[in-house]
Tab-separated table of C-alpha atoms in Angstrom:
chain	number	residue	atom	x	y	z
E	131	UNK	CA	57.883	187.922	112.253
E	132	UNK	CA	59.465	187.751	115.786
E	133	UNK	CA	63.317	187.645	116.104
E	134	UNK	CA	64.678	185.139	118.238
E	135	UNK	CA	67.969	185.874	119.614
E	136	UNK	CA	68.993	182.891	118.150
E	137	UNK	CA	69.664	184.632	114.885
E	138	UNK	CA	72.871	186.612	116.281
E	139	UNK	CA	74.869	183.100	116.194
E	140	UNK	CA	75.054	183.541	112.686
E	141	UNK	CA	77.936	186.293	113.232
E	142	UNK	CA	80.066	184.629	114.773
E	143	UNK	CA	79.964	180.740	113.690
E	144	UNK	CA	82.551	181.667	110.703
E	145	UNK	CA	80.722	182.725	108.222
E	146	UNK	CA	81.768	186.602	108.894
E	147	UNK	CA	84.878	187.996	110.585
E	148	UNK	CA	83.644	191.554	111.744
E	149	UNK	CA	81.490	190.876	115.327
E	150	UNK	CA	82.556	190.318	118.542
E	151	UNK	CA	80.172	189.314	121.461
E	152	UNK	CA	81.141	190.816	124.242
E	153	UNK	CA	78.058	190.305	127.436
E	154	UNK	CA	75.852	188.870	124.916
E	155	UNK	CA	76.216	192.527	122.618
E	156	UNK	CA	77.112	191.816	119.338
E	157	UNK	CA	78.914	194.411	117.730
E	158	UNK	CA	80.591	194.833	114.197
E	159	UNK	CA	81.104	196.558	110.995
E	160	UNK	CA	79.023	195.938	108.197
E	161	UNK	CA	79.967	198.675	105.247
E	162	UNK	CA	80.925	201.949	106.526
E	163	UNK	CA	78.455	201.998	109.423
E	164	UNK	CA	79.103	199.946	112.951
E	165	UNK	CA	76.446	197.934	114.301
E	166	UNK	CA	75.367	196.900	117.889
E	167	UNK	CA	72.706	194.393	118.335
E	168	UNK	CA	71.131	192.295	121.343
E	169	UNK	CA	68.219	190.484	122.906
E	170	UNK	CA	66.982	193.795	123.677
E	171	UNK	CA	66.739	195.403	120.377
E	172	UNK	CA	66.280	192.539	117.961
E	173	UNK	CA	63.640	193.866	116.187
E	174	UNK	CA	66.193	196.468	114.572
E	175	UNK	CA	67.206	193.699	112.501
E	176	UNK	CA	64.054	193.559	111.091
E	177	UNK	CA	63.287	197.248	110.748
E	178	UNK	CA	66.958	198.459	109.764
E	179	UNK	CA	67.079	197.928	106.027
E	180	UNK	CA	70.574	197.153	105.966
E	181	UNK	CA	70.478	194.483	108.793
E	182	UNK	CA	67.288	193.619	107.007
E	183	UNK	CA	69.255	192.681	104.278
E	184	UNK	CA	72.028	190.927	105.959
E	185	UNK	CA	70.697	188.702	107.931
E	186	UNK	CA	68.109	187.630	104.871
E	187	UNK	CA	64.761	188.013	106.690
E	188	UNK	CA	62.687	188.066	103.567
E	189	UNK	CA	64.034	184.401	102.763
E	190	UNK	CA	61.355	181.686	104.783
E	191	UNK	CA	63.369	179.695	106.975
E	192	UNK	CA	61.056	178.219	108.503
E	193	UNK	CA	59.864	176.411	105.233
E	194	UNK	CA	63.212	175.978	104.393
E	195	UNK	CA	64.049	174.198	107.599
E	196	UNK	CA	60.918	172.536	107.887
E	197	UNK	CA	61.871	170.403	104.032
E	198	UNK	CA	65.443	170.107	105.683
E	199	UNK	CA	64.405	167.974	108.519
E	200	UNK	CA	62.128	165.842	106.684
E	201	UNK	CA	64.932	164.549	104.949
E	202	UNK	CA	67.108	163.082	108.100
E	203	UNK	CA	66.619	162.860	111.827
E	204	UNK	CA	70.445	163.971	112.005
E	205	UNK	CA	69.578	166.999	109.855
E	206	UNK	CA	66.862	167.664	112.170
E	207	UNK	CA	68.436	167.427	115.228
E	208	UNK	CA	71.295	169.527	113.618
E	209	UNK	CA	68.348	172.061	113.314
E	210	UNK	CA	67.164	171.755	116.832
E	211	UNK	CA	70.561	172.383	118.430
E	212	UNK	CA	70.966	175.852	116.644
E	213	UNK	CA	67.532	176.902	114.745
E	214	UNK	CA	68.055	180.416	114.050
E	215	UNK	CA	71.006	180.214	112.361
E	216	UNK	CA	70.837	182.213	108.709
E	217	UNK	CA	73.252	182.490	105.755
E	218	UNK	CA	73.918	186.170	106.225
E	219	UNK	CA	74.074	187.832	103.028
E	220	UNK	CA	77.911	189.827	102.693
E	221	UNK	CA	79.363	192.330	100.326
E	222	UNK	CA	81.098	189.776	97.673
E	223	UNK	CA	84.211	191.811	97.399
E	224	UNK	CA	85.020	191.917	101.409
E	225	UNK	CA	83.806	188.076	101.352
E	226	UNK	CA	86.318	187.294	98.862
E	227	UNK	CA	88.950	188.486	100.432
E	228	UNK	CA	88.009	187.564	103.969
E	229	UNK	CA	87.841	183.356	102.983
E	230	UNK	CA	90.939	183.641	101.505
E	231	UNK	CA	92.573	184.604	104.598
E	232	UNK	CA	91.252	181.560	106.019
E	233	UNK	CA	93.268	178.808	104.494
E	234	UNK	CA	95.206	177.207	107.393
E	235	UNK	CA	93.554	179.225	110.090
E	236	UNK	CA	90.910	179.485	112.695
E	237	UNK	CA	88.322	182.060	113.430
E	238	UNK	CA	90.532	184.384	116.321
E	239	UNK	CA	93.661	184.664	113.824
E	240	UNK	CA	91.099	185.100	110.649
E	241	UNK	CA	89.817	188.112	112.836
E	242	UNK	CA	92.898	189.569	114.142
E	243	UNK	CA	94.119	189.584	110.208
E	244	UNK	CA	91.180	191.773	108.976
E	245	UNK	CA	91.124	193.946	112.091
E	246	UNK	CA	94.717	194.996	111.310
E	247	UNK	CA	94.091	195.264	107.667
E	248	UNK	CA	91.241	197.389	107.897
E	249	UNK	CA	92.857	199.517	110.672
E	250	UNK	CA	95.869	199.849	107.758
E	251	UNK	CA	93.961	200.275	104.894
E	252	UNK	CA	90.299	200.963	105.871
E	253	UNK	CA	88.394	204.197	106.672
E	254	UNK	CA	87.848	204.920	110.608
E	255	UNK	CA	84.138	204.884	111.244
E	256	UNK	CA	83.300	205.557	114.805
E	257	UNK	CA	84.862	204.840	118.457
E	258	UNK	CA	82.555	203.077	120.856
E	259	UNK	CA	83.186	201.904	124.665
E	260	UNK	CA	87.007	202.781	123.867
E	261	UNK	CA	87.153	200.590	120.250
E	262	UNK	CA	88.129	202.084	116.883
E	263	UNK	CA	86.171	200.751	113.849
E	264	UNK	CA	87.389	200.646	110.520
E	265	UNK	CA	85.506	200.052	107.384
E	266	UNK	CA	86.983	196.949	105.408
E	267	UNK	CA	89.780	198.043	102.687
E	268	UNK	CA	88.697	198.826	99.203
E	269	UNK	CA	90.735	196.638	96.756
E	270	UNK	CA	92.437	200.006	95.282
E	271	UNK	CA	93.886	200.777	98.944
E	272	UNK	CA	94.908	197.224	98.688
E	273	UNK	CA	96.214	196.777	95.576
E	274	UNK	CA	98.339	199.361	96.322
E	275	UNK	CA	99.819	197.883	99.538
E	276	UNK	CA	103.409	196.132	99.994
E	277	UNK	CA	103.259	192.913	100.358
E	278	UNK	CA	106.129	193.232	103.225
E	279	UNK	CA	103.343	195.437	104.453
E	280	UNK	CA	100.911	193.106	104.457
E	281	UNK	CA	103.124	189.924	105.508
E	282	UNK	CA	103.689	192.243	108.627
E	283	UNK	CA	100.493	192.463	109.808
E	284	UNK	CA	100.098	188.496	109.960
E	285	UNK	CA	98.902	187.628	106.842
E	286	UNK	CA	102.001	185.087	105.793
E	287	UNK	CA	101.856	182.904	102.939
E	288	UNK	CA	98.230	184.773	101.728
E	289	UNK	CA	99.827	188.247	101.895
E	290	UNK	CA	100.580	187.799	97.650
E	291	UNK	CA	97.330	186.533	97.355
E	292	UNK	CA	95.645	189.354	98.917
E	293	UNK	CA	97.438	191.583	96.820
E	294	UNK	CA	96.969	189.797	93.698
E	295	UNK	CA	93.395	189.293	93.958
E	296	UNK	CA	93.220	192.857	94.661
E	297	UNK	CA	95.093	193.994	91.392
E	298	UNK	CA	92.934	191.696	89.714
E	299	UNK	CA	89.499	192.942	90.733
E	300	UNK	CA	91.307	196.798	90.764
E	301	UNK	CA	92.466	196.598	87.278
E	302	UNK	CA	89.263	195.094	86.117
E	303	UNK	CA	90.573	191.855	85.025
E	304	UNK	CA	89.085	190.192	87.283
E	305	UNK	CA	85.163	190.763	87.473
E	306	UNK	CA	82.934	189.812	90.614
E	307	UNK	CA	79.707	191.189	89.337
E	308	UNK	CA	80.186	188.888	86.214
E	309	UNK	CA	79.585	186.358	88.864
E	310	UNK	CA	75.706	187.144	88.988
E	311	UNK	CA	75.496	186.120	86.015
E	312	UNK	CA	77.488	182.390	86.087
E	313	UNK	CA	75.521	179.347	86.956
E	314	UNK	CA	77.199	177.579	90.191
E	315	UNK	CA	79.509	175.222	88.534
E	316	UNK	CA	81.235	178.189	85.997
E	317	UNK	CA	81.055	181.211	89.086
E	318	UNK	CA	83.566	178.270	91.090
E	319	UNK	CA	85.608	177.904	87.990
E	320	UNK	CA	86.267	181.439	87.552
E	321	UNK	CA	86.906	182.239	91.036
E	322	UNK	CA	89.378	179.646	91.571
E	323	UNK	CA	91.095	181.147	88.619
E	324	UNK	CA	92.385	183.473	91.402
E	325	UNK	CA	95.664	182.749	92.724
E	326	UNK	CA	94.777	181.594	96.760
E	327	UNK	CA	91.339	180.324	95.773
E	328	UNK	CA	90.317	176.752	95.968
E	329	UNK	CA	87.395	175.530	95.472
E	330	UNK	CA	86.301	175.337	99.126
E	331	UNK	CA	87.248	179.176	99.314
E	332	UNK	CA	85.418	179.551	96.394
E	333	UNK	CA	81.855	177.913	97.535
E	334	UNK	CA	81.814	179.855	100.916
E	335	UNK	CA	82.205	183.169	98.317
E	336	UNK	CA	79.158	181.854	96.570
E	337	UNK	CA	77.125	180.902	99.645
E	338	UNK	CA	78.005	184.132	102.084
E	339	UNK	CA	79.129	186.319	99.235
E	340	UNK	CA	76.685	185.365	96.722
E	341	UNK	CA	73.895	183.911	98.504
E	342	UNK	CA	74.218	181.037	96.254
E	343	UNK	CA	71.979	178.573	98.840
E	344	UNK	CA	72.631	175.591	97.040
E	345	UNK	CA	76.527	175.983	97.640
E	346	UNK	CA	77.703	173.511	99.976
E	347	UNK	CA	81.415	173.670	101.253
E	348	UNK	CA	83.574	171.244	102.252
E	349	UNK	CA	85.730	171.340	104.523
E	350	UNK	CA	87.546	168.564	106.495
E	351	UNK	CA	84.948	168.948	109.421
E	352	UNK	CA	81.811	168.366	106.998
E	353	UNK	CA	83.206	165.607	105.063
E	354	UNK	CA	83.352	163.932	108.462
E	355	UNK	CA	79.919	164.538	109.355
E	356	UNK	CA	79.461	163.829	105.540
E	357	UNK	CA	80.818	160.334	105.924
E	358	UNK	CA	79.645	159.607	109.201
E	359	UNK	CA	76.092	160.712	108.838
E	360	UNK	CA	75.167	160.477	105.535
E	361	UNK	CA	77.454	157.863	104.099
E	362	UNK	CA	75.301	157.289	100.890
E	363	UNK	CA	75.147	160.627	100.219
E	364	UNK	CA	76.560	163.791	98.515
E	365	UNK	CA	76.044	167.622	98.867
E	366	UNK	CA	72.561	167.185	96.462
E	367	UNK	CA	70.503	165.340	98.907
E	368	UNK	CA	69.978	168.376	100.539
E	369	UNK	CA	68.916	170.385	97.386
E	370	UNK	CA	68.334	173.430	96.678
E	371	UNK	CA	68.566	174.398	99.956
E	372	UNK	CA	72.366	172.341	100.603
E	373	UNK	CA	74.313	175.836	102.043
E	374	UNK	CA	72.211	176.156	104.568
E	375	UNK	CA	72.064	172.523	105.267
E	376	UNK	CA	75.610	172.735	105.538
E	377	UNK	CA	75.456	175.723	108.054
E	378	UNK	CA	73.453	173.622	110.611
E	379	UNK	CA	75.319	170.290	110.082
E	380	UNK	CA	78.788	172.251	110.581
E	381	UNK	CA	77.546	174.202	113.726
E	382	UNK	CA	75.885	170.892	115.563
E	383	UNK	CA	79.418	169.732	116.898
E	384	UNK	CA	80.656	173.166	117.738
């Protein structure tokens, strides 16, 4: 398989919070290790099994993408504009807790919040070109963080849900690997039993979490290109492969 540079988009079009692009060098945290990737080493995604993993290479996109465009010229130009795009595949936990930050908030705030949490409460990794990286918090260190704490690094109005979904999943009464085991419908259910946690949260857990492809969120920008586009039609026209249908048609405008 050749790697197409392409593929780095897929860092930084919302679905993950930890890479930066800075002269066309992506660079980010994934785990406890810090990664640096660019046109001129691509083929360390494929050959890195943790990158590997991430970015889903063993998945065929181009079968996948080759069903999606049959089914609409706007889903195929929606290909065409970014075609390399991939759901990456996250740690469920970190996921979780990133998406919930995001409710009322764009991408450079959503950021800023998890840099300063994970400089707080994470582990340092590594410096590089002057940067400190942190690893992402484990829910113990923040379960066990003030919520004054946590209001003070940004956070606002999610700062209790942070904190409570961390309890939860520290205490064990809340439990994400039970998830692996829930069909779609009952994994949103139980997630949005977490205080913070809608159901739009909850499908982008189960599609960059989970890897749940068929999960298709909603948010106010795709029910407009829902609407517009495809006014006959709901989330299961593009099935089984609707998340990543929903990844193209919410990157075509951007």
């Amino acid at each position: 398989m050749s790697i197409n540079e392409g593929i780095l988009l897929s860092l930084t079009c919302g679905q993950a919070f930890r890479f930066d692009c800075v002269n066309g060098v992506y660079t980010g945290v994934i785990g406890n290790k810090v990664y640096s990737v660019d046109k001129t080493n691509l083929n360390v995604i494929e050959t890195d099994a943790v990158l590997r993993e991430y970015f889903d290479i063993d998945t065929d996109y181009e079968k996948i993408k080759e069903y999606l465009s049959s089914l609409s010229p706007v889903m195929k130009k929606a290909i065409e504009h970014a075609p390399y795009i991939r759901i990456l595949k996250q740690e469920p936990i970190e996921t979780l807790m990133s998406f919930i930050l995001t409710s009322c908030n764009n991408i450079p705030r959503i950021k800023g919040m998890i840099e300063r949490l994970s400089i707080k409460y994470g582990e340092y990794i590594t410096s590089i070109n002057g940067k400190d990286y942190y690893s992402f918090p484990s829910v113990h260190s923040l379960a066990g963080a003030r919520e004054d704490e946590l209001k003070a690094l940004g956070l606002g109005f999610r700062a209790p849900y942070i904190k409570n979904a961390a309890m939860m999943i520290d205490s064990g009464k809340f439990d994400t690997n039970a998830i692996y085991k829930m069909d779609d419908s009952a994994s949103r259910e139980y997630l949005t039993t977490l205080k913070g946690v809608g159901g739009k949260i909850a499908d982008c857990v189960l599609l960059f979490g989970y890897n749940r492809l068929n999960v298709f969120p909603k948010d106010v920008h795709i029910k407009r290109v829902m609407a517009n586009d495809f006014p006959q039609k709901d989330e299961t026209f593009f099935a089984p492969y609707s998340g990543i249908a929903q990844q193209f048609l919410f990157y075509k405008d951007l």
